[in-house]
Short mmCIF file of C-alpha atoms in Angstrom, two decimals:
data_model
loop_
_atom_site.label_atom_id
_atom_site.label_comp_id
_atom_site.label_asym_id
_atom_site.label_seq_id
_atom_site.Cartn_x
_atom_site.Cartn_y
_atom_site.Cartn_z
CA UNK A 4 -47.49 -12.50 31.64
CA UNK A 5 -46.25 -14.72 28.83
CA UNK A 6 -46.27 -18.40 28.37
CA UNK A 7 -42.84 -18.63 28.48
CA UNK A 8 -42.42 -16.71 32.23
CA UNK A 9 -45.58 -18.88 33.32
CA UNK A 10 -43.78 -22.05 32.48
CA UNK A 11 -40.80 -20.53 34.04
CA UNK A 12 -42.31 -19.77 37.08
CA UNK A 13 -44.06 -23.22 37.54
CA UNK A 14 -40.90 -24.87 37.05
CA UNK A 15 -39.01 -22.70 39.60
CA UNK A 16 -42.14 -23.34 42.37
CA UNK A 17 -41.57 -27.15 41.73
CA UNK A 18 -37.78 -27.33 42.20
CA UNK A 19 -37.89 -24.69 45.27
CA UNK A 20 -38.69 -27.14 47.16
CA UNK A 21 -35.96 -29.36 46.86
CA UNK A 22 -33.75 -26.74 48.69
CA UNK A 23 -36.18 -26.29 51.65
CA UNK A 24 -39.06 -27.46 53.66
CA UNK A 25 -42.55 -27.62 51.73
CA UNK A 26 -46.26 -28.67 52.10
CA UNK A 27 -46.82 -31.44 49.95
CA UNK A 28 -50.46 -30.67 49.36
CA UNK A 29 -49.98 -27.20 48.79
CA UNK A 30 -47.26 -28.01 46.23
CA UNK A 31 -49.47 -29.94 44.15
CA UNK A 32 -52.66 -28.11 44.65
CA UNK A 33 -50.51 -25.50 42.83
CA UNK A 34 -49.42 -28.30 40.26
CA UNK A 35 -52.82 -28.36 39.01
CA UNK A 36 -53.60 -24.71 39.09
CA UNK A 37 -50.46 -24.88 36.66
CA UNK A 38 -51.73 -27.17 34.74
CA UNK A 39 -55.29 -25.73 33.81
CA UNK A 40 -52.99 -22.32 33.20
CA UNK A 41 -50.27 -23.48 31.03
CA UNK A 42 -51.87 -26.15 29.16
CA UNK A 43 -55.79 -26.38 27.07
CA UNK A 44 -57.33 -28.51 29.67
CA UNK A 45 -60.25 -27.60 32.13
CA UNK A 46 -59.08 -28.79 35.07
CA UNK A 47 -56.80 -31.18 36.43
CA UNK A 48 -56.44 -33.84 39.43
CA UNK A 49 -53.88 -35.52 41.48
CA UNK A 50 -54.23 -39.17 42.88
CA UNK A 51 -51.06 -40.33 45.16
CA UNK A 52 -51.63 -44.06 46.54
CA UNK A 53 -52.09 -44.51 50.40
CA UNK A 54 -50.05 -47.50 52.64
CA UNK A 55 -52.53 -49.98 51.06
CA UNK A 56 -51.78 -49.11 47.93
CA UNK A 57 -55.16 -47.57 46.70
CA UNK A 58 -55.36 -44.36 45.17
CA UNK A 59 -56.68 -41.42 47.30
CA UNK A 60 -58.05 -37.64 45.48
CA UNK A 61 -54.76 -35.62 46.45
CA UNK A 62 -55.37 -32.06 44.94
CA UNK A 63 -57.43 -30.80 42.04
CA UNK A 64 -57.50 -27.22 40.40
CA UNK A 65 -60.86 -27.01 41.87
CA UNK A 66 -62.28 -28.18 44.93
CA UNK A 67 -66.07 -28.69 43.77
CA UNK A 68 -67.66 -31.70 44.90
CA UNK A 69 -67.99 -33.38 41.22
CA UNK A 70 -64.38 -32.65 40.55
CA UNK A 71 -63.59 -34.79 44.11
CA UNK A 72 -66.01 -37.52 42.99
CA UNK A 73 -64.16 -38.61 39.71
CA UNK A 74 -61.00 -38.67 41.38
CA UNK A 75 -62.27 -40.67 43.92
CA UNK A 76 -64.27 -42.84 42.08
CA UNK A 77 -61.07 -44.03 40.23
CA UNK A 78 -59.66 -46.27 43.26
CA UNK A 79 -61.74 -48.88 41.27
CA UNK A 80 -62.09 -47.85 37.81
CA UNK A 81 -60.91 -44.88 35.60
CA UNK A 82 -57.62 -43.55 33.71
CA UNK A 83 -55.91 -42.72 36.57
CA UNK A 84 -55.83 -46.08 38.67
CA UNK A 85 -55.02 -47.79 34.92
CA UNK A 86 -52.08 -45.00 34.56
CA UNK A 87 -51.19 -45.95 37.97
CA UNK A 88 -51.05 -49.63 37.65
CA UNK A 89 -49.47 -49.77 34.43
CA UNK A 90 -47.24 -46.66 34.70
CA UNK A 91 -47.89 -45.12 31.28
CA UNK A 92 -49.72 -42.44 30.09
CA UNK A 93 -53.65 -43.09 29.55
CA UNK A 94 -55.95 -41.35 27.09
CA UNK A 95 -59.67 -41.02 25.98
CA UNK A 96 -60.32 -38.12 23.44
CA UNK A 97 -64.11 -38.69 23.24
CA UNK A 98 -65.56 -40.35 26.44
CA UNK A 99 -69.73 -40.81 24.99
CA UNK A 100 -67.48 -42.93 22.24
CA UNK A 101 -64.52 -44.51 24.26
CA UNK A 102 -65.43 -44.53 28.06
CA UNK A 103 -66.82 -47.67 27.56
CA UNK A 104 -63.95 -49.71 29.71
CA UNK A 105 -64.60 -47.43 32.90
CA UNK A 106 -68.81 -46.75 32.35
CA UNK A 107 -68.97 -45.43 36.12
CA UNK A 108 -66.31 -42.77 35.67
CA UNK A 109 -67.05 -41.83 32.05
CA UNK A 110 -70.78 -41.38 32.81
CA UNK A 111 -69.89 -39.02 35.66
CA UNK A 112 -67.05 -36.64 33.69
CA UNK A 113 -70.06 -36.25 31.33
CA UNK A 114 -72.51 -35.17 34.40
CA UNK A 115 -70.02 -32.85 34.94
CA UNK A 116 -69.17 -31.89 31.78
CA UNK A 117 -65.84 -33.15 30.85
CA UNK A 118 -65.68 -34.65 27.36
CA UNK A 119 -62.29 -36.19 27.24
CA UNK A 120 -59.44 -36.94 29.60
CA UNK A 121 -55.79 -37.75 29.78
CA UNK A 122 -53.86 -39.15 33.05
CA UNK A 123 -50.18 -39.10 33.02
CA UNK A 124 -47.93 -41.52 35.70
CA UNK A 125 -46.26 -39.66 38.50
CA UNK A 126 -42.92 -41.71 38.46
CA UNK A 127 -39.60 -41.71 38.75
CA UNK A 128 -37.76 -44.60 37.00
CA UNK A 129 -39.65 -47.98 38.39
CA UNK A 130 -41.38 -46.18 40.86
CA UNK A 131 -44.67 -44.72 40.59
CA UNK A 132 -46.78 -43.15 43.34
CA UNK A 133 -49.46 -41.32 42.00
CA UNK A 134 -51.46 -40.27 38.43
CA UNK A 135 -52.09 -36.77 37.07
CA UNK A 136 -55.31 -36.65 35.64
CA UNK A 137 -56.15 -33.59 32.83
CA UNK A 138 -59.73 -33.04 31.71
CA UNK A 139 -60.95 -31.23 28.89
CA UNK A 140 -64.60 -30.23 28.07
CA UNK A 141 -64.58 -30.52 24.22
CA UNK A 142 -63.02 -33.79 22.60
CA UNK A 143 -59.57 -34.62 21.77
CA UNK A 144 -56.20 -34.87 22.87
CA UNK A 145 -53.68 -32.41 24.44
CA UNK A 146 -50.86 -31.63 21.68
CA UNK A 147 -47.43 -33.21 21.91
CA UNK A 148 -45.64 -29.74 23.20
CA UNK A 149 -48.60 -29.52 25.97
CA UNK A 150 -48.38 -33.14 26.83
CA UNK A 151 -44.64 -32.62 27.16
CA UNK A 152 -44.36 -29.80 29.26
CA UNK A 153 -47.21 -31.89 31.52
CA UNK A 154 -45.26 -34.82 31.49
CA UNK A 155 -42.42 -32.73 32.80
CA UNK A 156 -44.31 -30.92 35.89
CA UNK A 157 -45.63 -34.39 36.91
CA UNK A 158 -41.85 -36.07 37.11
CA UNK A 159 -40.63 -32.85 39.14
CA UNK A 160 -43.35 -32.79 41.34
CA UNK A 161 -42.83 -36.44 41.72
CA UNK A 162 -38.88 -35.77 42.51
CA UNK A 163 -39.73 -33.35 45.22
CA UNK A 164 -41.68 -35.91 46.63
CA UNK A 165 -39.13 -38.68 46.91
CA UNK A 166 -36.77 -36.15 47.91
CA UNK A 167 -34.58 -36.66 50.99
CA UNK A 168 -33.10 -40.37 50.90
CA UNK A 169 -36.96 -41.33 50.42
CA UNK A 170 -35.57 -43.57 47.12
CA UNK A 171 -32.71 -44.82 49.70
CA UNK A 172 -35.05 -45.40 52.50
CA UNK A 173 -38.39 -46.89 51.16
CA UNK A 174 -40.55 -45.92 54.69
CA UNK A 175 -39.71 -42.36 54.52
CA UNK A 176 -41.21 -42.32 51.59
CA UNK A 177 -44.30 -44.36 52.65
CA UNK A 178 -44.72 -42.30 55.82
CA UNK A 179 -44.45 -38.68 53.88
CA UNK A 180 -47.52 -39.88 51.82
CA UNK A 181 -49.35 -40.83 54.89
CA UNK A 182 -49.06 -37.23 56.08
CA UNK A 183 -49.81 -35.94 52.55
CA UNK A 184 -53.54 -37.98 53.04
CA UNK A 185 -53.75 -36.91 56.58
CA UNK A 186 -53.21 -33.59 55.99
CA UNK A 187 -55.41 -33.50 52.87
CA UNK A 188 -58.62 -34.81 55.44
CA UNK A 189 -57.23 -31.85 57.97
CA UNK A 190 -58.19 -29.51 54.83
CA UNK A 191 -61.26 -30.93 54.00
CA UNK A 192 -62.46 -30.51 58.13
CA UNK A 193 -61.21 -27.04 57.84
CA UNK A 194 -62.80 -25.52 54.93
CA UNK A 195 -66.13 -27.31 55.46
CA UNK A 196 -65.73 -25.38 59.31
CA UNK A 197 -64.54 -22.08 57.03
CA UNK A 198 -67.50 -22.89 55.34
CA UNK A 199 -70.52 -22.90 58.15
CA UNK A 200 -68.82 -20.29 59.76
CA UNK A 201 -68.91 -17.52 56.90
CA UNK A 202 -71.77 -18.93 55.12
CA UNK A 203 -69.27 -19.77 51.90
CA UNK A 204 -69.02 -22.64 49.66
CA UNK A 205 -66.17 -25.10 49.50
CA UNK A 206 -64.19 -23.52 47.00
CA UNK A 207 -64.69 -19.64 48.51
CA UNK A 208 -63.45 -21.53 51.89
CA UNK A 209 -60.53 -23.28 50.12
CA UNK A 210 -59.57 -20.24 48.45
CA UNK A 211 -59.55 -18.39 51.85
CA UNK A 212 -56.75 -20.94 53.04
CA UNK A 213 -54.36 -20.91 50.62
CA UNK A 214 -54.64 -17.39 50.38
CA UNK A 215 -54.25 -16.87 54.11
CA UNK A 216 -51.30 -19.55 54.08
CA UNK A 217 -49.26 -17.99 51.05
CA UNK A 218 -49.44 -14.46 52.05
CA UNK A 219 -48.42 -15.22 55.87
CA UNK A 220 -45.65 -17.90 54.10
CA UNK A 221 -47.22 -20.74 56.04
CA UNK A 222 -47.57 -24.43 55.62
CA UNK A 223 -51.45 -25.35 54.20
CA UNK A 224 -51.80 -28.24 56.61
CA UNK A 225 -51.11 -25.99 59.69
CA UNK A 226 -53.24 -23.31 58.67
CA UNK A 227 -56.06 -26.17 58.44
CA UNK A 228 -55.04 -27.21 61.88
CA UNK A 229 -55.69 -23.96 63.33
CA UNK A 230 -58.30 -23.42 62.06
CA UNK A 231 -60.17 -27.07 63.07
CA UNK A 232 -58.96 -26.36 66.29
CA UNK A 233 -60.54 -23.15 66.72
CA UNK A 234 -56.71 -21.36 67.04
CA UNK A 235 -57.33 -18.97 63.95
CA UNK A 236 -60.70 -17.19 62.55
CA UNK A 237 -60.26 -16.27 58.95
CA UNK A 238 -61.94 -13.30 57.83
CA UNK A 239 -60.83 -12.77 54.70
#
């Protein structure tokens, strides 16, 4: 498949679901499996903000513990929560030179071995509820196409989100991001059950999910649900 029908298709997953019903972790679980595809990064992270206004790990292109751990080490320090709070994009292209102003983050991206990072704001016009963070394992920056076309997934993923009067109505929007987090903990119970139960590891179990929930055209969350409640045994 080329670039140019990748792009396409991430584009076309994003807007779908202004014209229907969605899963707004399973949208941007997929936003970061985009990202790692369609631009030279390593992996990639999503941080929305909670009631209280701290940021909370939303989705990453992989679910391994370390991955989890930066993004949720970043409620106090790191390019995301300074993304966040300022609204602008954020980049260090050599973290053992320039991590210096976050020294808990940047010393655990290099345990895991991520060199250099770049967090973009999830906002649209004054508003901004989240940060996309993009990590890279060799040093320096993403190029101005690739930060454009990330730029651009963030802000649609960001208008599905405050879809439906949420920019009208203030609450709606505040209550959909409250299920977002609840839902994302609903995940976390069920693939650490899928987990025990076929003797997997996070990832295999989170695979299992989405797989199970995109071939059957169901919402993630639900599938979790099931699952947690002992309703559904995945064997796949």
């Amino acid at each position: 498949m080329t670039r140019e029908r990748q792009l396409t298709d991430a584009f076309a997953e994003l807007t779908d679901t202004l014209v229907r019903d969605f899963d707004v972790v399973d949208l941007l679980h997929q936003l970061t499996l985009r990202c790692v595809q369609l631009l030279d990064v390593d992996a990639a992270g999503l941080l929305l903000t909670d009631q209280q206004g701290r940021l909370r790990p939303m989705a990453a292109s992989t679910e391994q513990a370390r991955m989890l751990k930066l993004l949720q080490l970043q409620n106090s320090e790191g390019p995301g929560l300074d993304c966040y709070r300022t609204g602008e994009p954020v980049t260090c292209v050599d973290l053992a030179a320039g991590g210096g102003r976050w020294p808990r983050f940047a010393a655990a991206a290099q345990h895991a071995g991520f060199i250099a990072v770049q967090a973009l704001p999830m906002r649209c016009g004054e508003k901004v509820i989240g940060a996309l963070n993009l990590l890279r394992t060799a040093t320096g920056r993403l190029t101005a196409d690739n930060l454009h076309i990330a730029q651009a997934l963030a802000n649609v993923a960001t208008i599905s989100i405050l879809h439906q009067r949420a920019l009208e109505q203030p609450e709606a929007t505040t209550e959909q991001l409250q299920a977002a987090l609840s839902s994302r903990v609903l995940i976390e119970q069920a693939k650490g059950v899928l987990a025990e139960r076929r003797h997997i590891d996070m990832d295999q179990a989170f695979d299992s999910l989405c797989i199970y929930a995109r071939s059957r055209d169901l919402r993630l969350s639900a599938v979790a649900h099931a699952v947690v409640h002992g309703k559904l045994d995945i064997a796949n």
